[in-house]
């Protein structure tokens, strides 16, 4: 469930490091550089990049559509082509048998079998349709926090790496104890100091 749905699960991060003073110029340049590139018309195996949270096919961000007050709102889109191991094995064995019959030889060398396997993988990859996944995020510039609308460990890892690559800033996942420290007022924050963080993890 994403940012624009009625209910959603999310992970909260703090942004480590200071964004540049001319932040919106910086953001425009970096988001354009790391925008999603479609692979429907080529044979690339994988593509990752930023798209509009309103439309997964919008990576042009007309009128800075990622800007919403003190927030940067984006979606991380990842398209991947995958070849099943069973399909690869089937077509590799089929091609090996064809070549053995054609050349009337009992077996093929290891190098030749590997060459056939790689050739079949490329052939199947060209036929595979890229499967997209999209994850929303909201970056609160005033608080220096990011809400990421997925709890998948794989998706979180993808976000941490790509956010660092895009903006030269690290994300640090916040445990509930740290989040409480951000949300409470000074009086209640003092009470938080009497608790041990372990009970809130």
Short mmCIF file of C-alpha atoms in Angstrom, two decimals:
data_model
loop_
_atom_site.label_atom_id
_atom_site.label_comp_id
_atom_site.label_asym_id
_atom_site.label_seq_id
_atom_site.Cartn_x
_atom_site.Cartn_y
_atom_site.Cartn_z
CA UNK A 1 0.00 0.00 0.00
CA UNK A 2 1.44 3.36 -0.97
CA UNK A 3 1.37 7.00 -0.02
CA UNK A 4 -1.89 7.81 -1.82
CA UNK A 5 -3.93 4.89 -0.50
CA UNK A 6 -6.34 4.87 2.44
CA UNK A 7 -4.03 2.76 4.59
CA UNK A 8 -0.33 2.19 4.33
CA UNK A 9 2.66 0.60 6.02
CA UNK A 10 5.84 2.62 6.09
CA UNK A 11 9.35 2.78 7.49
CA UNK A 12 10.72 6.05 8.86
CA UNK A 13 14.29 7.21 8.19
CA UNK A 14 16.35 10.17 9.28
CA UNK A 15 18.45 11.84 6.57
CA UNK A 16 22.09 12.00 7.62
CA UNK A 17 24.01 14.97 6.22
CA UNK A 18 23.17 18.52 5.17
CA UNK A 19 21.50 19.15 1.79
CA UNK A 20 23.04 22.05 -0.18
CA UNK A 21 21.75 25.59 0.41
CA UNK A 22 20.29 25.79 -3.12
CA UNK A 23 18.37 22.60 -2.43
CA UNK A 24 15.63 22.82 -5.07
CA UNK A 25 18.11 23.43 -7.88
CA UNK A 26 20.15 20.52 -6.55
CA UNK A 27 17.05 18.30 -6.32
CA UNK A 28 15.95 19.17 -9.87
CA UNK A 29 19.36 18.26 -11.28
CA UNK A 30 19.70 15.00 -9.30
CA UNK A 31 16.13 13.79 -9.84
CA UNK A 32 16.46 14.37 -13.59
CA UNK A 33 19.82 12.55 -13.64
CA UNK A 34 18.44 9.55 -11.73
CA UNK A 35 14.95 9.48 -13.27
CA UNK A 36 13.64 6.11 -14.39
CA UNK A 37 14.62 4.96 -17.92
CA UNK A 38 12.19 2.61 -19.67
CA UNK A 39 13.56 -0.74 -20.89
CA UNK A 40 10.47 -1.90 -22.80
CA UNK A 41 12.15 -1.14 -26.14
CA UNK A 42 15.58 -2.63 -25.42
CA UNK A 43 16.94 -5.82 -23.87
CA UNK A 44 18.37 -4.39 -20.63
CA UNK A 45 17.82 -6.71 -17.71
CA UNK A 46 17.06 -4.05 -15.08
CA UNK A 47 16.26 -0.36 -14.61
CA UNK A 48 15.83 1.67 -11.41
CA UNK A 49 14.93 5.35 -11.03
CA UNK A 50 12.57 8.05 -9.77
CA UNK A 51 9.08 8.58 -11.15
CA UNK A 52 6.11 10.72 -10.13
CA UNK A 53 4.13 9.42 -7.14
CA UNK A 54 0.97 10.25 -9.14
CA UNK A 55 1.94 8.38 -12.32
CA UNK A 56 4.57 5.61 -12.68
CA UNK A 57 4.96 6.52 -16.38
CA UNK A 58 5.92 10.14 -15.59
CA UNK A 59 9.70 10.54 -15.18
CA UNK A 60 9.83 14.05 -16.67
CA UNK A 61 8.41 15.79 -13.58
CA UNK A 62 6.88 18.75 -15.43
CA UNK A 63 6.61 21.83 -13.20
CA UNK A 64 8.65 20.10 -10.44
CA UNK A 65 5.75 17.81 -9.63
CA UNK A 66 7.85 16.16 -6.89
CA UNK A 67 7.70 19.39 -4.82
CA UNK A 68 4.91 19.72 -2.22
CA UNK A 69 5.64 22.47 0.31
CA UNK A 70 8.49 21.28 2.51
CA UNK A 71 8.24 17.79 1.05
CA UNK A 72 9.84 15.95 -1.83
CA UNK A 73 7.36 13.28 -2.93
CA UNK A 74 8.63 10.61 -5.29
CA UNK A 75 8.25 6.97 -6.22
CA UNK A 76 11.11 4.56 -6.72
CA UNK A 77 10.39 2.36 -9.73
CA UNK A 78 12.32 -0.84 -10.48
CA UNK A 79 11.71 -2.87 -13.65
CA UNK A 80 13.34 -6.27 -14.02
CA UNK A 81 13.38 -9.01 -16.64
CA UNK A 82 13.71 -12.49 -15.18
CA UNK A 83 14.30 -15.88 -16.77
CA UNK A 84 13.19 -18.90 -14.76
CA UNK A 85 15.88 -21.49 -14.10
CA UNK A 86 13.53 -24.25 -15.31
CA UNK A 87 13.00 -22.51 -18.66
CA UNK A 88 16.73 -21.86 -19.07
CA UNK A 89 17.54 -25.51 -18.34
CA UNK A 90 14.92 -26.74 -20.79
CA UNK A 91 16.06 -24.61 -23.72
CA UNK A 92 19.75 -25.25 -22.98
CA UNK A 93 19.29 -29.04 -23.03
CA UNK A 94 17.13 -28.79 -26.14
CA UNK A 95 19.83 -26.85 -27.98
CA UNK A 96 22.56 -29.23 -26.80
CA UNK A 97 20.59 -32.17 -28.17
CA UNK A 98 20.03 -30.41 -31.48
CA UNK A 99 23.74 -29.72 -31.93
CA UNK A 100 24.75 -33.27 -30.96
CA UNK A 101 22.34 -34.72 -33.53
CA UNK A 102 23.48 -32.28 -36.19
CA UNK A 103 27.19 -33.01 -35.63
CA UNK A 104 26.61 -36.67 -34.77
CA UNK A 105 28.72 -36.48 -31.63
CA UNK A 106 27.93 -38.13 -28.24
CA UNK A 107 28.71 -35.14 -26.02
CA UNK A 108 29.73 -31.49 -25.98
CA UNK A 109 32.64 -29.87 -24.19
CA UNK A 110 32.05 -27.96 -20.97
CA UNK A 111 32.95 -24.66 -22.64
CA UNK A 112 30.53 -25.35 -25.49
CA UNK A 113 27.69 -26.17 -23.04
CA UNK A 114 28.38 -22.94 -21.15
CA UNK A 115 28.33 -21.01 -24.42
CA UNK A 116 24.96 -22.55 -25.30
CA UNK A 117 23.59 -21.72 -21.85
CA UNK A 118 24.63 -18.07 -22.15
CA UNK A 119 23.14 -17.87 -25.64
CA UNK A 120 19.83 -19.33 -24.44
CA UNK A 121 19.75 -16.93 -21.47
CA UNK A 122 20.10 -13.96 -23.84
CA UNK A 123 17.42 -15.36 -26.15
CA UNK A 124 14.97 -15.86 -23.27
CA UNK A 125 15.83 -12.50 -21.71
CA UNK A 126 14.87 -10.76 -24.98
CA UNK A 127 11.44 -12.41 -24.80
CA UNK A 128 10.83 -11.61 -21.11
CA UNK A 129 8.54 -8.70 -20.24
CA UNK A 130 9.98 -6.29 -17.62
CA UNK A 131 8.05 -6.57 -14.34
CA UNK A 132 7.65 -3.21 -12.54
CA UNK A 133 7.48 -2.52 -8.80
CA UNK A 134 6.88 0.98 -7.40
CA UNK A 135 7.50 2.29 -3.88
CA UNK A 136 6.39 5.75 -2.68
CA UNK A 137 8.38 8.04 -0.40
CA UNK A 138 7.87 11.44 1.25
CA UNK A 139 10.98 13.41 2.25
CA UNK A 140 10.24 16.02 4.93
CA UNK A 141 12.93 18.68 4.43
CA UNK A 142 12.10 20.61 7.62
CA UNK A 143 12.47 17.54 9.84
CA UNK A 144 15.12 15.77 7.78
CA UNK A 145 13.08 12.57 7.68
CA UNK A 146 11.85 10.20 4.97
CA UNK A 147 8.77 8.00 5.09
CA UNK A 148 9.16 5.00 2.78
CA UNK A 149 5.98 3.11 2.01
CA UNK A 150 7.22 -0.46 2.10
CA UNK A 151 8.46 -2.73 4.87
CA UNK A 152 10.19 -5.18 2.51
CA UNK A 153 13.85 -5.63 3.49
CA UNK A 154 14.83 -5.88 -0.17
CA UNK A 155 12.96 -2.68 -1.05
CA UNK A 156 14.50 -0.85 1.92
CA UNK A 157 17.98 -1.91 0.86
CA UNK A 158 17.28 -0.71 -2.71
CA UNK A 159 16.09 2.65 -1.36
CA UNK A 160 19.08 3.19 0.94
CA UNK A 161 21.55 2.51 -1.88
CA UNK A 162 19.72 4.53 -4.54
CA UNK A 163 18.97 7.50 -2.27
CA UNK A 164 22.69 7.72 -1.41
CA UNK A 165 23.62 7.49 -5.10
CA UNK A 166 21.04 10.13 -6.08
CA UNK A 167 21.51 12.75 -3.36
CA UNK A 168 24.87 11.95 -1.67
CA UNK A 169 22.95 11.64 1.63
CA UNK A 170 22.61 8.63 3.90
CA UNK A 171 19.36 7.26 5.28
CA UNK A 172 19.27 5.87 8.82
CA UNK A 173 16.27 3.76 9.76
CA UNK A 174 14.57 5.01 12.91
CA UNK A 175 13.53 2.56 15.61
CA UNK A 176 10.38 3.55 17.62
CA UNK A 177 12.48 4.90 20.50
CA UNK A 178 14.30 7.37 18.24
CA UNK A 179 11.05 8.33 16.49
CA UNK A 180 9.45 9.09 19.86
CA UNK A 181 12.32 11.47 20.61
CA UNK A 182 11.46 13.44 17.46
CA UNK A 183 7.72 13.55 18.12
CA UNK A 184 7.50 14.31 21.84
CA UNK A 185 7.65 17.80 23.37
CA UNK A 186 10.48 18.69 25.76
CA UNK A 187 8.56 17.69 28.90
CA UNK A 188 7.59 14.24 27.65
CA UNK A 189 10.96 13.73 25.99
CA UNK A 190 12.51 13.88 29.48
CA UNK A 191 10.30 10.95 30.52
CA UNK A 192 11.57 9.04 27.52
CA UNK A 193 15.01 9.21 29.06
CA UNK A 194 13.81 6.96 31.91
CA UNK A 195 13.03 4.16 29.46
CA UNK A 196 15.50 1.73 27.99
CA UNK A 197 15.44 1.66 24.18
CA UNK A 198 15.33 -2.14 24.04
CA UNK A 199 11.67 -2.35 25.12
CA UNK A 200 10.56 -0.21 22.17
CA UNK A 201 12.43 -2.08 19.44
#
